[in-house]
PDB file of C-alpha atoms in Angstrom:
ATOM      1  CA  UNK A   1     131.557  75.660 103.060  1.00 49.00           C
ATOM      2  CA  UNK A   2     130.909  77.837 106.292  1.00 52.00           C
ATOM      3  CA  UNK A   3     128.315  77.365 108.938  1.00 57.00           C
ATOM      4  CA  UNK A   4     125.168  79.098 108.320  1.00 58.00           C
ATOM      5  CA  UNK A   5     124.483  81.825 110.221  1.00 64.00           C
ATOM      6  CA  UNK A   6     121.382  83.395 112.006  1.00 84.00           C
ATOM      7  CA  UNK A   7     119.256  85.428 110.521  1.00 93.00           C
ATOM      8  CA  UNK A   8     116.206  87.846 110.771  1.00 95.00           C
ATOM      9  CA  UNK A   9     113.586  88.377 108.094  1.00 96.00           C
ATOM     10  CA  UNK A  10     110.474  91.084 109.230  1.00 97.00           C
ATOM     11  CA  UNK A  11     107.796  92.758 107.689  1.00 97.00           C
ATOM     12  CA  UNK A  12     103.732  91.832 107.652  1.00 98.00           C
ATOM     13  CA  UNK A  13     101.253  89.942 106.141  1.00 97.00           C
ATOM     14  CA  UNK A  14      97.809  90.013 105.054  1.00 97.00           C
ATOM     15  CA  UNK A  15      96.024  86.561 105.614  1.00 96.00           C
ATOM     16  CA  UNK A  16      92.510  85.198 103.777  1.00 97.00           C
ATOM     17  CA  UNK A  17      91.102  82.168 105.406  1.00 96.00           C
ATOM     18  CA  UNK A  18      88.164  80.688 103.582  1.00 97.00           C
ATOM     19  CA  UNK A  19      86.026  77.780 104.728  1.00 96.00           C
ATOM     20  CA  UNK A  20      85.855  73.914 103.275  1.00 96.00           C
ATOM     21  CA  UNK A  21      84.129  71.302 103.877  1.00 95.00           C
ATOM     22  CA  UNK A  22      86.278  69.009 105.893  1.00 93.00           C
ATOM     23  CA  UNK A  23      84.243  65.696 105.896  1.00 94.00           C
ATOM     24  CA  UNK A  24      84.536  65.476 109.842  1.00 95.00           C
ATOM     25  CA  UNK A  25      81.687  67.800 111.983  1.00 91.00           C
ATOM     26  CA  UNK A  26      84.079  68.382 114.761  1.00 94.00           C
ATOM     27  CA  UNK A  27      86.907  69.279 112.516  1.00 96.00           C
ATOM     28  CA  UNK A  28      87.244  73.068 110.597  1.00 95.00           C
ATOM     29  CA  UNK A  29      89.041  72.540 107.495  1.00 97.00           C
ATOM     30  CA  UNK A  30      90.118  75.966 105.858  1.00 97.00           C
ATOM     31  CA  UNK A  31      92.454  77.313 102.558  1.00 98.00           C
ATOM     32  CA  UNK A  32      95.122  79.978 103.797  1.00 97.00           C
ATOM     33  CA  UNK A  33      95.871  82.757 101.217  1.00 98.00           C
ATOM     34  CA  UNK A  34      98.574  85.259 102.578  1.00 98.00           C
ATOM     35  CA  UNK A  35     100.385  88.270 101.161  1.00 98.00           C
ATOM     36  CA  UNK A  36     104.174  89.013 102.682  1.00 98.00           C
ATOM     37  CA  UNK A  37     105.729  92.168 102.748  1.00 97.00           C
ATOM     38  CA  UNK A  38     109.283  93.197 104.178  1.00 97.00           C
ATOM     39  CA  UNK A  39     112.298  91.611 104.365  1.00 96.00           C
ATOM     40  CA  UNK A  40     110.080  88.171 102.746  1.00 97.00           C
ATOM     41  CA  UNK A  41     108.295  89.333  99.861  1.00 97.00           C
ATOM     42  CA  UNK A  42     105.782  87.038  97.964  1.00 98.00           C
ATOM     43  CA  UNK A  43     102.538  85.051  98.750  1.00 98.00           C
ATOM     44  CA  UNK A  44     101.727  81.923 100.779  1.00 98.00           C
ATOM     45  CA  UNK A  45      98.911  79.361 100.046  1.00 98.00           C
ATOM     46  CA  UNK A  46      98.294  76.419 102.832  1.00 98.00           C
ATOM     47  CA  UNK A  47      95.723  74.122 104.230  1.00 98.00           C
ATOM     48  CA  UNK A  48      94.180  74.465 107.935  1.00 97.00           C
ATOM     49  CA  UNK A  49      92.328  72.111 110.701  1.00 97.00           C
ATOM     50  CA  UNK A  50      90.878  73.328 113.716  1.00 96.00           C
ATOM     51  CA  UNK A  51      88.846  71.672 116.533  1.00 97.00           C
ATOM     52  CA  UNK A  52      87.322  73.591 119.585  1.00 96.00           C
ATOM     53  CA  UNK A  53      85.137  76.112 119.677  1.00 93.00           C
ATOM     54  CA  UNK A  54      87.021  79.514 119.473  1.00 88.00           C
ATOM     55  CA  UNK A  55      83.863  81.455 120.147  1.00 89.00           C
ATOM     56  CA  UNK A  56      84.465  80.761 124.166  1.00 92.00           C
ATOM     57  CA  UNK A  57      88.549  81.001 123.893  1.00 91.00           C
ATOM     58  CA  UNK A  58      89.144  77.072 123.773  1.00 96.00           C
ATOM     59  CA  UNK A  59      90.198  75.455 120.156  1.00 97.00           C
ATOM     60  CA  UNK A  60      93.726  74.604 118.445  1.00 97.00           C
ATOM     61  CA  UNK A  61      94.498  74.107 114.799  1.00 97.00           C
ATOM     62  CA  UNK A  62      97.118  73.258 112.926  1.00 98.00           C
ATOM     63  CA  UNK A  63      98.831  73.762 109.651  1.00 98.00           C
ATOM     64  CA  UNK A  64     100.951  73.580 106.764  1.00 98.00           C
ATOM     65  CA  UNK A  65     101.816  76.531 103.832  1.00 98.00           C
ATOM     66  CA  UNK A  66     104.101  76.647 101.370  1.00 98.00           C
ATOM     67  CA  UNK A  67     105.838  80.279 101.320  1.00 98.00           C
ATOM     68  CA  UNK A  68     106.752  81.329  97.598  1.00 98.00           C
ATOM     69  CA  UNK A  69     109.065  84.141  98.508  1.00 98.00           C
ATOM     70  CA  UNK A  70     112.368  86.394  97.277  1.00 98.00           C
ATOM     71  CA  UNK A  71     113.816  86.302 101.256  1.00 95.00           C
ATOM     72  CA  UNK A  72     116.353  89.328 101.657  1.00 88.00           C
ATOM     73  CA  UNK A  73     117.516  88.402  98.088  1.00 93.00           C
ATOM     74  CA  UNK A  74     117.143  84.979  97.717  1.00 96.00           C
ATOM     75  CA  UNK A  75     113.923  83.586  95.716  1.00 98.00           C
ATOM     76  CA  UNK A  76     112.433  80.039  96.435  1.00 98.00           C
ATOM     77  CA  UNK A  77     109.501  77.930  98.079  1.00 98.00           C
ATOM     78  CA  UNK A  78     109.573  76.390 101.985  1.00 98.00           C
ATOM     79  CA  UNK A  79     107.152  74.986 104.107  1.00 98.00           C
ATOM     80  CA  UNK A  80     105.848  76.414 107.328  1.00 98.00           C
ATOM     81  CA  UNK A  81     104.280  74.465 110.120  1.00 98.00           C
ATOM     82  CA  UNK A  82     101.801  75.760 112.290  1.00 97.00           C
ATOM     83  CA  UNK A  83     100.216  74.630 115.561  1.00 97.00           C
ATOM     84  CA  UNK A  84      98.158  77.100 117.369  1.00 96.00           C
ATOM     85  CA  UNK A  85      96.301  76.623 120.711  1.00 97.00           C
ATOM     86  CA  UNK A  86      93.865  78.542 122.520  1.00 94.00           C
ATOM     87  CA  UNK A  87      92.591  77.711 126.434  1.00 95.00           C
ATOM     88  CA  UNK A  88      91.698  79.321 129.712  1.00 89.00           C
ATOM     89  CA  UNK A  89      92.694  82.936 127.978  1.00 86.00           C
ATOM     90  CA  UNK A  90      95.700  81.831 127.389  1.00 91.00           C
ATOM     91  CA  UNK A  91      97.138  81.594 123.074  1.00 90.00           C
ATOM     92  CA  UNK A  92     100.387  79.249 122.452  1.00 94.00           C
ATOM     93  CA  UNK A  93     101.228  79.931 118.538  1.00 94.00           C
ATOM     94  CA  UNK A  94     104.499  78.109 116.655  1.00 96.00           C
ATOM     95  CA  UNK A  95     105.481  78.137 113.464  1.00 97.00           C
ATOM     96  CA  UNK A  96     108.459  76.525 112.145  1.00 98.00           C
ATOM     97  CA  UNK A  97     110.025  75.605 108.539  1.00 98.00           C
ATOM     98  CA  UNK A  98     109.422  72.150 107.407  1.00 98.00           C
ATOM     99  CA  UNK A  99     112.603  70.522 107.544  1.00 97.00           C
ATOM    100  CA  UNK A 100     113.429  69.423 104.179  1.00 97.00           C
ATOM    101  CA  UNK A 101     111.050  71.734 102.166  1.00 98.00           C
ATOM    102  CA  UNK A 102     113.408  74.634 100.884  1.00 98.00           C
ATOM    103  CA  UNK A 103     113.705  74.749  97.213  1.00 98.00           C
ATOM    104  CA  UNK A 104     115.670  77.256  94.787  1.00 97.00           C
ATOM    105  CA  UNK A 105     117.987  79.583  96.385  1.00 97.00           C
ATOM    106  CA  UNK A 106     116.197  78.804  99.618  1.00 97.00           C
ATOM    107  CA  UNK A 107     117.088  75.154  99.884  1.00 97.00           C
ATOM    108  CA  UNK A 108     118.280  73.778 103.084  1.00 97.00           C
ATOM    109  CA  UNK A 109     116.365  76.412 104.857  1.00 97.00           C
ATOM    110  CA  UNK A 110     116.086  76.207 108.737  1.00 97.00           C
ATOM    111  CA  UNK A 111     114.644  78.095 111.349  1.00 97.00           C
ATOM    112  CA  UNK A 112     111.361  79.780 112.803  1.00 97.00           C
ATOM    113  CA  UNK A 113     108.518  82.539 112.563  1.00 97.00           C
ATOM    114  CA  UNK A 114     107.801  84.730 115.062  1.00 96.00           C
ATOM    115  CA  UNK A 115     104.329  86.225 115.114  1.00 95.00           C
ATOM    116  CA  UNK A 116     102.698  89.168 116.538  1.00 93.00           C
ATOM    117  CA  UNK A 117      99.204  90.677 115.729  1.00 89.00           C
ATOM    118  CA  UNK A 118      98.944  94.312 116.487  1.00 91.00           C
ATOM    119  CA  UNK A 119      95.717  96.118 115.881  1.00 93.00           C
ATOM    120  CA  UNK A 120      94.515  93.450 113.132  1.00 89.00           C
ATOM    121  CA  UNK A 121      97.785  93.621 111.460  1.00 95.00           C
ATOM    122  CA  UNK A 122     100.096  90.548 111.316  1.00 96.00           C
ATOM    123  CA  UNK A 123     103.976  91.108 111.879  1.00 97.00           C
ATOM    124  CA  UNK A 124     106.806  88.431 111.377  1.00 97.00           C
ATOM    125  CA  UNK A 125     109.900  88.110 112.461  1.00 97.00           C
ATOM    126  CA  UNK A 126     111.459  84.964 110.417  1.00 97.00           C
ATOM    127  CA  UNK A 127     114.306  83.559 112.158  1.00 97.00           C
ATOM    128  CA  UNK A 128     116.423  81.192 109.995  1.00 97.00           C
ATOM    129  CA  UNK A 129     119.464  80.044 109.005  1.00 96.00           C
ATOM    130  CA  UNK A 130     120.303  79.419 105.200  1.00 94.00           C
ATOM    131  CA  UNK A 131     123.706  77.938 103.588  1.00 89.00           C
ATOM    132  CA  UNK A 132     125.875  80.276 102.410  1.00 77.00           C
ATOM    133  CA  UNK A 133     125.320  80.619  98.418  1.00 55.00           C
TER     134      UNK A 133
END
């Protein structure tokens, strides 16, 4: 079996973020709903906490979604983990694959998303690495 290699996935998505009740008062708890187009094709679903108040530019949140996708090809779930800050004007966004959370042709998934919102609209550049078939 060879190495995997590097790889780049990129297209856009559309997100929904709806409010629930979290419990907590300090803590935002919210149900992700996205829509992938491009090289990832397929919809997203996901859970989200945030803390902060992002109406003055300071808050951070953090989650996890589970991407149901056909990637260049290849059909199957995997886990992204997201942990987004926000202070003194500055915005620190990552989002990796859950190690461990690729199933179907995407099992033993690895890698990263890149993210970059233009005008209101999301764009993705997945970098990964996948075992050969």
């Amino acid at each position: 079996m060879s190495e995997p290699a590097s790889r780049h996935a990129r297209g856009t998505f559309a997100v929904t973020v709806t409010p629930e009740e979290s419990g907590i008062p300090q803590i935002g708890r919210f149900v992700l709903e996205k829509v992938y187009a491009g090289d990832a094709e397929g919809v997203g679903v996901g859970i989200m906490l945030s803390a902060g108040d992002p109406s003055i530019g300071e808050a951070g949140y953090v989650a996890q979604e589970i991407a149901s996708v056909t990637l260049q090809g290849r059909r199957g779930t995997f886990a992204l983990q997201q942990l987004g800050t926000m202070s003194g004007g500055d915005q620190q966004l990552t989002y990796v694959i859950t190690p461990g959370s690729g199933t179907g042709e995407l099992a033993g998934i690895a890698g990263r998303l890149d993210l970059e919102i233009l005008d209101g609209e999301h764009r993705y550049d997945l970098v990964y690495e996948l075992p050969d078939a």
